[in-house]
Amino acid sequence: MSKYVPIIGLEVHCELKSNSKNFSSSKNGEGEVNTNLSVIDIGYPGILPVVNKEAVRKSIMVALALNCNIPEKLIFDRKNYYYPDLPKGYQITQFANPIGTNGYVMINVDGEDKKITIQDTHLEEDTANMDHLSTYSLIDYNRAGVPLLETVTDPCINSAKEAIAYLETLRNMFLYLDVSDARADLGQIRVDVNVSLKKENDDKLGTRVEMKNINSFSTVKEAIEVEIKRQMDILESGGVIEQETRRYDEVNKTTIFMRGKSDAVDYKYYIEPNIPPIKLRKEFIDEIRSKMPILEYDRKNKYINEYGISNVDASTLTKDKKLSDYFESIISFGANPKETSNVITGFLLGYLNKNYKNISDINISSNDFSDIIKMMSSGKISNKQVKDIFTKALDENISVLDVAQSIGTQISDKEEIRKIINNVFNENPKVIEDYKAGKNVNGFIMGLIMKKTSGKVNPGVTNMVLMEELKKI
Ligand code: ADP
Ligand code: MG
């Protein structure tokens, strides 16, 4: 029996942030139901759309980050179909001349890099939002006309795991570029998933099945896995896959037939006659390019190469833009980057995880955080004390600097430590006997010193002085 390889292509819709909508001056954002709208959004006759420059600028940022080619002219097309969420009876989109074409993005799956090639990214408008109730539907036109960027991959993804890695990379790109909040729970990012199976040594792709509008990444993963299994079962029992649109049923964990290829709509695309082609001047593109914010990939490399942070820790820090911004802010106040990273990855994230919190719940200013790291670097407080300070401050929601003061600073003074060591010797004559008898007592004595001082002594200095004092015995 020949083996099958999954082939997946993803179409990701992302709502862009902007003040106004893509082709009108209505507000793009929250508002009372059916208040952010104008005659343009609801398709009155005789209206003229005006292109939103900010949406174009943000789309070009994404196209550049995806290493796409950018056309010389911005051209929009009309996609004609009827549905109540599309009051004009057509959607203004880009069909023949997307704003970005033939790009790529690198993803990392289990430590392996893979290049995901991008067919295109194109700017269009979102539809209205519908709520289907038992016998009627509600419609909110606030979303109609919101700038929507659709990014389409080639059929080059081979597993659910790769699909998720790509989606997370793309979502992070939107966040780093600050073009969208990309909140899946608010439908700001939605995915159409195309799945087929290909015979292992065959170049020809199999027939694909499309699942539209999935808005959580974990559901995308499940839907892909379930659909691969369904197709595999059909092919292995000698059946054929039909080209169709299916829906993923999250409750029953199965995909359900919606419509076949013969029901496919002919959208009768043509160039949007109300928007003349707009020249994308080289200076305009260059200006956008020169102001591109740093991306996850570049930040990660900076952490590794400039700060000596490990690959794993650099990934952890940059995977979450908020965490990475917090880290950047802490080191901007002068804290050592590597030591800051160690405290975040070695302690803070574990603490947050254990307490079901995330980085936005933290009430420690980056300036205060930086001060604590500096105290640690200069030996005023120990590693262990840093953990105690953060734990107490976070548990009780109080200032880290106050806690640091109350816990007291680390003892690093050699003579003071020498006194403590001699006190410990005097209080524990048995240990001295053991030492004289040739036993290794260093660890035990260190333990006694730490206990006596509540861990406040500097371990390095203490160890050194202990060696000196033991030699005197
Ligand atoms: P449409 O406009 O009908 O959605 P496209 O050619 O734009 O069609 O393709 C949509 C998506 O389907 C793309 O992400 C593409 O990679 C993917 N795709 C195309 N062929 C296949 C296939 N045989 N198997 C899986 N995905 C595919
Ligand atoms: Mg499609």
Coordinates of C-alpha atoms and ligand atoms in Angstrom, one line a residue:
M1 CA 0.0 0.0 0.0
S2 CA 1.4 3.4 -0.9
K3 CA 1.9 5.9 1.9
Y4 CA 0.2 9.3 1.9
V5 CA 1.7 12.6 2.9
P6 CA -0.6 15.4 4.3
I7 CA -0.6 18.6 2.2
I8 CA -2.0 21.7 3.9
G9 CA -2.5 25.3 2.7
L10 CA -3.7 28.0 5.0
E11 CA -5.6 31.3 4.3
V12 CA -5.4 33.6 7.3
H13 CA -7.7 36.6 7.6
C14 CA -6.5 39.3 10.0
E15 CA -8.3 42.5 10.9
L16 CA -5.9 45.5 10.7
K17 CA -5.9 48.3 13.3
S18 CA -6.7 51.7 12.0
N19 CA -8.8 54.7 13.0
S20 CA -11.3 54.4 10.2
K21 CA -12.5 51.6 7.9
N22 CA -10.9 50.5 4.7
F23 CA -13.0 52.6 2.3
S24 CA -14.9 55.0 4.5
S25 CA -14.4 57.3 7.5
S26 CA -16.5 55.2 9.9
K27 CA -14.7 54.2 13.0
N28 CA -12.8 50.9 13.0
G29 CA -13.2 49.7 16.6
E30 CA -15.6 49.0 19.4
G31 CA -18.9 50.7 19.6
E32 CA -22.7 50.2 20.2
V33 CA -24.1 47.8 17.7
N34 CA -24.7 49.3 14.3
T35 CA -23.2 52.7 15.1
N36 CA -19.8 52.6 13.3
L37 CA -21.2 52.7 9.9
S38 CA -21.8 55.0 7.0
V39 CA -23.6 54.9 3.6
I40 CA -20.4 53.6 2.1
D41 CA -20.2 50.5 4.5
I42 CA -23.9 49.6 3.9
G43 CA -23.7 50.1 0.1
Y44 CA -26.0 53.0 -0.8
P45 CA -26.2 53.6 -4.5
G46 CA -23.8 56.2 -5.8
I47 CA -21.3 56.0 -3.0
L48 CA -17.5 56.3 -3.7
P49 CA -15.0 54.4 -1.6
V50 CA -11.8 56.1 -0.5
V51 CA -8.7 53.9 0.2
N52 CA -7.4 54.0 3.7
K53 CA -3.7 54.9 3.5
E54 CA -3.0 53.5 7.0
A55 CA -4.4 50.1 6.0
V56 CA -2.3 50.1 2.9
R57 CA 0.8 51.1 4.9
K58 CA 0.2 48.2 7.4
S59 CA -0.4 45.7 4.6
I60 CA 2.9 46.7 3.0
M61 CA 4.6 46.2 6.3
V62 CA 3.3 42.7 6.4
A63 CA 4.2 42.1 2.8
L64 CA 7.8 43.3 3.5
A65 CA 8.1 41.1 6.6
L66 CA 6.9 38.2 4.5
N67 CA 9.6 38.9 1.9
C68 CA 6.9 39.4 -0.8
N69 CA 7.1 41.3 -4.0
I70 CA 5.1 44.5 -4.0
P71 CA 3.4 45.6 -7.2
E72 CA 3.9 49.0 -8.8
K73 CA 0.2 49.7 -8.6
L74 CA -2.4 49.2 -5.9
I75 CA -5.4 47.7 -7.7
F76 CA -8.7 46.5 -6.1
D77 CA -11.2 44.0 -7.5
R78 CA -14.9 43.4 -7.0
K79 CA -15.9 39.9 -5.7
N80 CA -19.6 39.6 -6.4
Y81 CA -21.9 37.4 -4.3
Y82 CA -25.0 37.9 -2.2
Y83 CA -25.2 37.4 1.5
P84 CA -26.8 39.5 4.2
D85 CA -23.5 40.2 5.9
L86 CA -22.3 41.9 2.6
P87 CA -24.7 44.8 2.1
K88 CA -23.2 46.0 -1.2
G89 CA -23.6 42.6 -2.9
Y90 CA -19.9 42.6 -3.5
Q91 CA -16.7 42.7 -1.5
I92 CA -13.8 45.0 -2.4
T93 CA -10.7 42.7 -2.4
Q94 CA -7.6 42.1 -4.4
F95 CA -7.7 39.2 -6.9
A96 CA -5.2 39.6 -9.8
N97 CA -2.8 42.1 -8.1
P98 CA -2.3 41.3 -4.4
I99 CA -0.3 43.8 -2.4
G100 CA 2.3 41.1 -1.7
T101 CA 3.2 38.0 -3.8
N102 CA 5.7 35.1 -3.7
G103 CA 7.0 35.6 -0.2
Y104 CA 8.2 33.3 2.5
V105 CA 8.6 33.0 6.3
M106 CA 10.8 30.7 8.4
I107 CA 9.1 28.6 11.1
N108 CA 10.7 26.4 13.7
V109 CA 9.3 23.0 14.5
D110 CA 11.0 20.8 17.2
G111 CA 14.2 22.7 16.6
E112 CA 14.1 22.3 12.8
D113 CA 13.8 25.4 10.5
K114 CA 11.3 25.2 7.7
K115 CA 10.5 27.7 5.0
I116 CA 6.8 28.3 4.4
T117 CA 6.2 29.9 1.0
I118 CA 3.6 32.5 0.7
Q119 CA 1.4 32.7 -2.4
D120 CA 0.1 36.2 -1.6
T121 CA -1.2 38.6 0.9
H122 CA -4.0 40.9 -0.1
L123 CA -6.1 43.7 1.3
E124 CA -9.8 43.5 1.5
E125 CA -12.8 44.5 3.6
D126 CA -14.4 42.5 6.4
T127 CA -18.1 41.6 6.2
A128 CA -20.8 42.5 8.8
N129 CA -21.1 40.2 11.9
M130 CA -24.0 37.9 12.1
D131 CA -25.5 36.1 15.1
H132 CA -27.8 33.2 14.0
L133 CA -30.5 32.5 16.5
S134 CA -33.2 29.8 16.4
T135 CA -35.5 31.3 13.8
Y136 CA -33.9 34.6 13.0
S137 CA -30.5 36.3 12.7
L138 CA -29.0 39.5 14.2
I139 CA -26.7 41.6 12.2
D140 CA -24.1 44.2 13.3
Y141 CA -22.7 46.3 10.5
N142 CA -19.9 47.8 12.7
R143 CA -17.5 45.2 11.2
A144 CA -18.5 45.8 7.6
G145 CA -15.7 47.5 5.8
V146 CA -13.0 46.9 8.5
P147 CA -9.6 46.5 6.8
L148 CA -8.8 42.8 6.5
L149 CA -5.6 41.3 5.3
E150 CA -5.7 37.8 3.9
T151 CA -2.4 35.9 3.7
V152 CA -2.3 32.7 1.7
T153 CA 0.4 30.0 1.9
D154 CA 1.4 27.6 -0.9
P155 CA 0.3 24.0 -0.2
C156 CA 3.6 23.3 1.5
I157 CA 2.7 22.5 5.1
N158 CA 2.8 18.8 6.0
S159 CA 1.4 18.4 9.5
A160 CA -0.9 20.0 12.1
K161 CA 2.2 20.8 14.1
E162 CA 3.7 22.8 11.2
A163 CA 0.4 24.6 10.7
I164 CA 0.3 25.7 14.3
A165 CA 4.0 26.8 14.2
Y166 CA 3.2 28.8 11.1
L167 CA 0.1 30.4 12.6
E168 CA 1.9 31.4 15.7
T169 CA 4.8 32.8 13.8
L170 CA 2.4 34.8 11.6
R171 CA 0.4 36.0 14.6
N172 CA 3.6 37.2 16.3
M173 CA 4.6 39.0 13.1
F174 CA 1.3 40.9 13.3
L175 CA 1.9 41.8 16.9
Y176 CA 5.6 42.8 16.5
L177 CA 4.6 45.0 13.5
D178 CA 1.7 46.3 15.6
V179 CA -0.7 46.1 12.6
S180 CA -3.3 44.1 14.6
D181 CA -4.0 42.9 18.1
A182 CA -4.7 39.5 16.3
R183 CA -7.0 38.3 19.1
A184 CA -8.5 35.0 18.0
D185 CA -11.1 35.2 20.8
L186 CA -12.5 38.4 19.2
G187 CA -12.4 37.0 15.7
Q188 CA -9.6 39.3 14.7
I189 CA -7.7 36.4 13.2
R190 CA -9.5 33.6 11.4
V191 CA -8.2 30.7 9.4
D192 CA -9.4 28.7 6.3
V193 CA -7.7 25.3 6.3
N194 CA -7.1 23.3 3.1
V195 CA -6.2 19.7 3.5
S196 CA -5.3 16.9 1.0
L197 CA -3.3 13.8 0.9
K198 CA -0.6 13.1 -1.7
K199 CA 1.0 9.7 -2.6
E200 CA 4.5 9.7 -1.1
N201 CA 6.5 9.5 -4.3
D202 CA 4.0 11.3 -6.5
D203 CA 4.4 15.0 -7.5
K204 CA 0.7 15.4 -8.2
L205 CA -1.3 16.9 -5.3
G206 CA -4.5 15.2 -4.2
T207 CA -8.0 16.7 -4.1
R208 CA -8.3 19.3 -1.3
V209 CA -11.0 19.8 1.2
E210 CA -11.5 23.3 2.6
M211 CA -12.6 24.2 6.2
K212 CA -13.5 27.9 6.6
N213 CA -13.4 30.4 9.3
I214 CA -11.8 28.6 12.2
N215 CA -10.9 31.1 14.9
S216 CA -8.8 29.2 17.4
F217 CA -5.5 27.6 16.7
S218 CA -6.2 24.6 18.8
T219 CA -9.3 24.0 16.8
V220 CA -7.2 24.3 13.6
K221 CA -5.0 21.6 14.9
E222 CA -7.8 19.3 15.8
A223 CA -9.6 19.9 12.5
I224 CA -6.5 19.1 10.5
E225 CA -5.8 15.9 12.4
V226 CA -9.4 14.7 12.1
E227 CA -9.6 15.6 8.4
I228 CA -6.3 13.8 7.6
K229 CA -7.7 10.7 9.3
R230 CA -11.0 10.9 7.4
Q231 CA -9.2 11.2 4.0
M232 CA -6.7 8.5 4.9
D233 CA -9.6 6.1 5.7
I234 CA -11.3 6.8 2.5
L235 CA -8.2 6.4 0.3
E236 CA -7.1 3.3 2.1
S237 CA -10.4 1.6 1.5
G238 CA -10.2 2.5 -2.2
G239 CA -12.5 5.5 -2.2
V240 CA -11.9 9.0 -3.8
I241 CA -11.8 12.4 -2.1
E242 CA -14.3 14.9 -3.4
Q243 CA -13.4 18.6 -3.6
E244 CA -15.7 20.2 -1.1
T245 CA -16.1 22.6 1.8
R246 CA -16.5 21.0 5.2
R247 CA -17.2 22.3 8.6
Y248 CA -15.4 21.2 11.8
D249 CA -17.7 20.1 14.5
E250 CA -15.8 20.7 17.7
V251 CA -18.3 18.8 19.9
N252 CA -18.3 15.6 18.0
K253 CA -14.7 16.1 16.7
T254 CA -15.6 15.4 13.1
T255 CA -15.8 17.3 9.9
I256 CA -19.2 17.7 8.2
F257 CA -20.1 18.2 4.6
M258 CA -21.3 21.7 3.7
R259 CA -21.1 22.1 -0.1
G260 CA -19.4 20.5 -3.0
K261 CA -17.5 21.9 -5.9
S262 CA -20.6 22.0 -8.2
D263 CA -22.1 24.5 -5.7
A264 CA -19.1 26.8 -5.9
V265 CA -19.9 30.4 -6.5
D266 CA -18.7 32.2 -9.6
Y267 CA -17.6 35.5 -8.2
K268 CA -17.3 37.3 -11.5
Y269 CA -14.3 39.2 -10.4
Y270 CA -13.5 42.5 -12.2
I271 CA -11.5 45.6 -11.3
E272 CA -13.3 47.8 -8.8
P273 CA -14.4 50.7 -11.1
N274 CA -14.7 53.2 -8.3
I275 CA -11.0 53.0 -7.2
P276 CA -8.5 54.0 -9.9
P277 CA -5.2 52.2 -9.7
I278 CA -2.9 53.9 -7.3
K279 CA 0.8 54.1 -7.9
L280 CA 2.9 52.7 -5.1
R281 CA 5.8 55.1 -5.2
K282 CA 9.3 53.7 -4.4
E283 CA 9.8 56.4 -1.8
F284 CA 6.6 55.4 -0.1
I285 CA 7.7 51.8 0.2
D286 CA 11.3 52.7 1.2
E287 CA 9.9 55.0 3.9
I288 CA 7.8 52.1 5.3
R289 CA 10.8 49.7 5.0
S290 CA 13.0 52.2 7.0
K291 CA 10.5 52.4 9.8
M292 CA 9.9 48.6 10.2
P293 CA 9.9 47.5 13.9
I294 CA 12.2 44.7 14.9
L295 CA 10.6 41.2 14.4
E296 CA 10.6 38.2 16.7
Y297 CA 13.3 36.4 14.6
D298 CA 15.7 39.4 14.7
R299 CA 15.1 40.0 18.4
K300 CA 15.8 36.3 19.2
N301 CA 19.1 36.5 17.2
K302 CA 20.1 39.7 19.1
Y303 CA 19.5 38.0 22.4
I304 CA 21.6 35.0 21.4
N305 CA 24.5 36.9 19.7
E306 CA 24.7 40.1 21.7
Y307 CA 23.6 39.0 25.2
G308 CA 24.8 35.4 25.2
I309 CA 21.4 34.1 26.1
S310 CA 20.7 30.5 25.1
N311 CA 18.7 29.6 22.1
V312 CA 15.9 28.1 24.2
D313 CA 15.7 31.0 26.6
A314 CA 15.8 33.5 23.7
S315 CA 12.9 31.7 22.0
T316 CA 11.0 31.7 25.3
L317 CA 11.5 35.5 25.7
T318 CA 10.6 36.5 22.2
K319 CA 7.7 34.0 21.6
D320 CA 5.5 36.4 23.7
K321 CA 5.8 40.0 22.5
K322 CA 4.6 41.4 25.9
L323 CA 7.3 39.4 27.7
S324 CA 9.9 40.5 25.3
D325 CA 8.9 44.1 25.6
Y326 CA 9.0 43.8 29.4
F327 CA 12.5 42.3 29.2
E328 CA 13.6 45.1 26.8
S329 CA 12.3 47.7 29.2
I330 CA 14.1 46.1 32.2
I331 CA 17.4 46.1 30.5
S332 CA 16.9 49.6 29.2
F333 CA 17.2 50.6 32.9
G334 CA 20.7 49.1 33.0
A335 CA 20.1 45.5 34.3
N336 CA 22.4 42.9 32.9
P337 CA 20.5 41.1 30.0
K338 CA 21.7 37.6 30.7
E339 CA 21.0 37.8 34.5
T340 CA 17.6 39.3 33.7
S341 CA 16.9 36.5 31.3
N342 CA 17.9 33.9 33.9
V343 CA 15.6 35.4 36.5
I344 CA 12.7 35.5 34.0
T345 CA 13.1 32.1 32.5
G346 CA 14.5 30.4 35.6
F347 CA 12.0 31.7 38.1
L348 CA 9.4 34.2 37.0
L349 CA 7.7 32.1 34.3
G350 CA 7.5 29.1 36.5
Y351 CA 5.9 31.2 39.2
L352 CA 3.4 32.7 36.8
N353 CA 2.6 29.2 35.4
K354 CA 2.1 27.8 38.9
N355 CA -0.3 30.7 39.8
Y356 CA -2.2 30.7 36.6
K357 CA -1.1 34.2 35.8
N358 CA 0.5 35.7 32.8
I359 CA 3.0 38.5 32.2
S360 CA 0.3 41.2 32.0
D361 CA -0.8 40.4 35.6
I362 CA 2.6 41.4 37.0
N363 CA 2.7 44.6 38.9
I364 CA 6.4 45.2 39.1
S365 CA 7.7 48.2 37.1
S366 CA 10.6 47.4 34.8
N367 CA 12.6 50.0 36.6
D368 CA 12.1 48.2 40.0
F369 CA 12.8 44.9 38.3
S370 CA 16.0 46.3 37.0
D371 CA 17.1 47.6 40.4
I372 CA 16.7 44.1 41.9
I373 CA 18.8 42.6 39.1
K374 CA 21.4 45.2 39.7
M375 CA 21.5 44.4 43.5
M376 CA 22.0 40.8 42.5
S377 CA 24.8 41.6 40.1
S378 CA 26.7 43.7 42.6
G379 CA 26.4 41.0 45.2
K380 CA 24.2 42.9 47.6
I381 CA 21.6 40.1 47.4
S382 CA 21.9 36.5 46.5
N383 CA 20.2 34.5 43.8
K384 CA 18.1 32.8 46.4
Q385 CA 17.1 36.2 47.9
V386 CA 16.0 37.4 44.5
K387 CA 13.5 34.5 44.2
D388 CA 12.3 35.1 47.8
I389 CA 11.9 38.8 47.1
F390 CA 9.9 38.3 43.9
T391 CA 7.8 35.5 45.4
K392 CA 6.8 37.7 48.4
A393 CA 6.2 40.8 46.3
L394 CA 4.1 38.9 43.8
D395 CA 2.2 36.8 46.5
E396 CA 1.3 39.9 48.5
N397 CA 1.2 42.4 45.6
I398 CA 3.7 44.7 47.2
S399 CA 6.7 46.5 46.0
V400 CA 9.8 44.5 45.3
L401 CA 12.1 47.3 46.6
D402 CA 10.2 47.3 49.9
V403 CA 10.6 43.6 50.2
A404 CA 14.3 43.8 49.3
Q405 CA 14.8 46.3 52.0
S406 CA 13.0 44.3 54.7
I407 CA 14.7 41.0 53.7
G408 CA 18.0 42.9 54.0
T409 CA 20.9 42.9 51.7
Q410 CA 23.5 40.2 51.3
I411 CA 26.6 40.0 53.5
S412 CA 29.7 40.1 51.3
D413 CA 32.2 41.6 53.8
K414 CA 35.0 39.1 54.3
E415 CA 35.7 39.9 58.0
E416 CA 32.0 39.9 58.9
I417 CA 31.7 36.5 57.3
R418 CA 34.9 35.3 59.0
K419 CA 33.3 36.1 62.4
I420 CA 30.1 34.2 61.5
I421 CA 32.2 31.2 60.4
N422 CA 34.1 31.1 63.7
N423 CA 30.9 31.4 65.6
V424 CA 29.6 28.3 63.7
F425 CA 32.9 26.5 64.5
N426 CA 32.5 27.3 68.2
E427 CA 28.9 26.2 68.3
N428 CA 29.6 22.9 66.5
P429 CA 32.7 21.2 68.0
K430 CA 31.7 17.9 66.5
V431 CA 32.1 19.1 63.0
I432 CA 35.7 20.3 63.7
E433 CA 36.4 16.8 65.1
D434 CA 35.1 15.3 61.9
Y435 CA 37.2 17.6 59.8
K436 CA 40.3 16.7 61.8
A437 CA 39.5 13.1 61.2
G438 CA 39.6 13.7 57.4
K439 CA 35.9 13.9 56.6
N440 CA 34.6 16.3 53.9
V441 CA 32.5 18.8 56.0
N442 CA 32.5 21.8 53.7
G443 CA 28.9 21.3 52.4
F444 CA 27.6 20.7 55.9
I445 CA 29.3 23.8 57.3
M446 CA 28.0 25.9 54.4
G447 CA 24.5 24.7 55.3
L448 CA 25.0 25.7 58.9
I449 CA 26.2 29.2 57.9
M450 CA 23.3 29.7 55.5
K451 CA 20.9 28.6 58.2
K452 CA 22.4 30.9 60.8
T453 CA 22.2 33.9 58.4
S454 CA 18.9 33.0 56.6
G455 CA 20.9 32.7 53.4
K456 CA 22.1 36.2 53.5
V457 CA 25.8 35.6 53.0
N458 CA 27.4 35.8 49.6
P459 CA 28.1 32.1 48.8
G460 CA 31.3 32.8 46.8
V461 CA 33.0 34.9 49.5
T462 CA 31.8 32.6 52.2
N463 CA 33.3 29.6 50.5
M464 CA 36.6 31.3 50.1
V465 CA 36.8 32.4 53.7
L466 CA 35.7 29.0 54.9
M467 CA 38.7 27.4 53.1
E468 CA 41.0 29.9 54.7
E469 CA 39.6 29.2 58.2
L470 CA 39.6 25.4 57.8
K471 CA 43.3 25.5 56.9
K472 CA 44.0 27.2 60.2
I473 CA 42.6 24.4 62.2
Ligands
ADP1 P1 -9.3 29.4 -3.5 O1 -9.3 30.8 -4.1 O2 -10.3 28.6 -4.1 O3 -9.4 29.4 -2.1 P2 -6.4 29.1 -3.9 O4 -5.7 28.5 -5.1 O5 -6.2 30.5 -3.6 O6 -7.9 28.7 -4.0 O7 -5.9 28.2 -2.8 C1 -6.4 28.4 -1.5 C2 -5.5 27.6 -0.5 O8 -5.5 26.2 -0.8 C3 -4.0 27.9 -0.6 O9 -3.6 28.1 0.8 C4 -3.4 26.7 -1.2 O10 -2.1 26.5 -0.7 C5 -4.3 25.6 -0.8 N1 -4.2 24.5 -1.7 C6 -4.3 24.5 -3.0 N2 -4.2 23.2 -3.5 C7 -4.1 22.4 -2.4 C8 -4.1 21.0 -2.2 N3 -4.1 20.1 -3.2 N4 -4.0 20.5 -0.9 C9 -4.0 21.3 0.1 N5 -4.1 22.7 0.0 C10 -4.1 23.2 -1.2
MG2 MG -10.1 30.0 -0.3

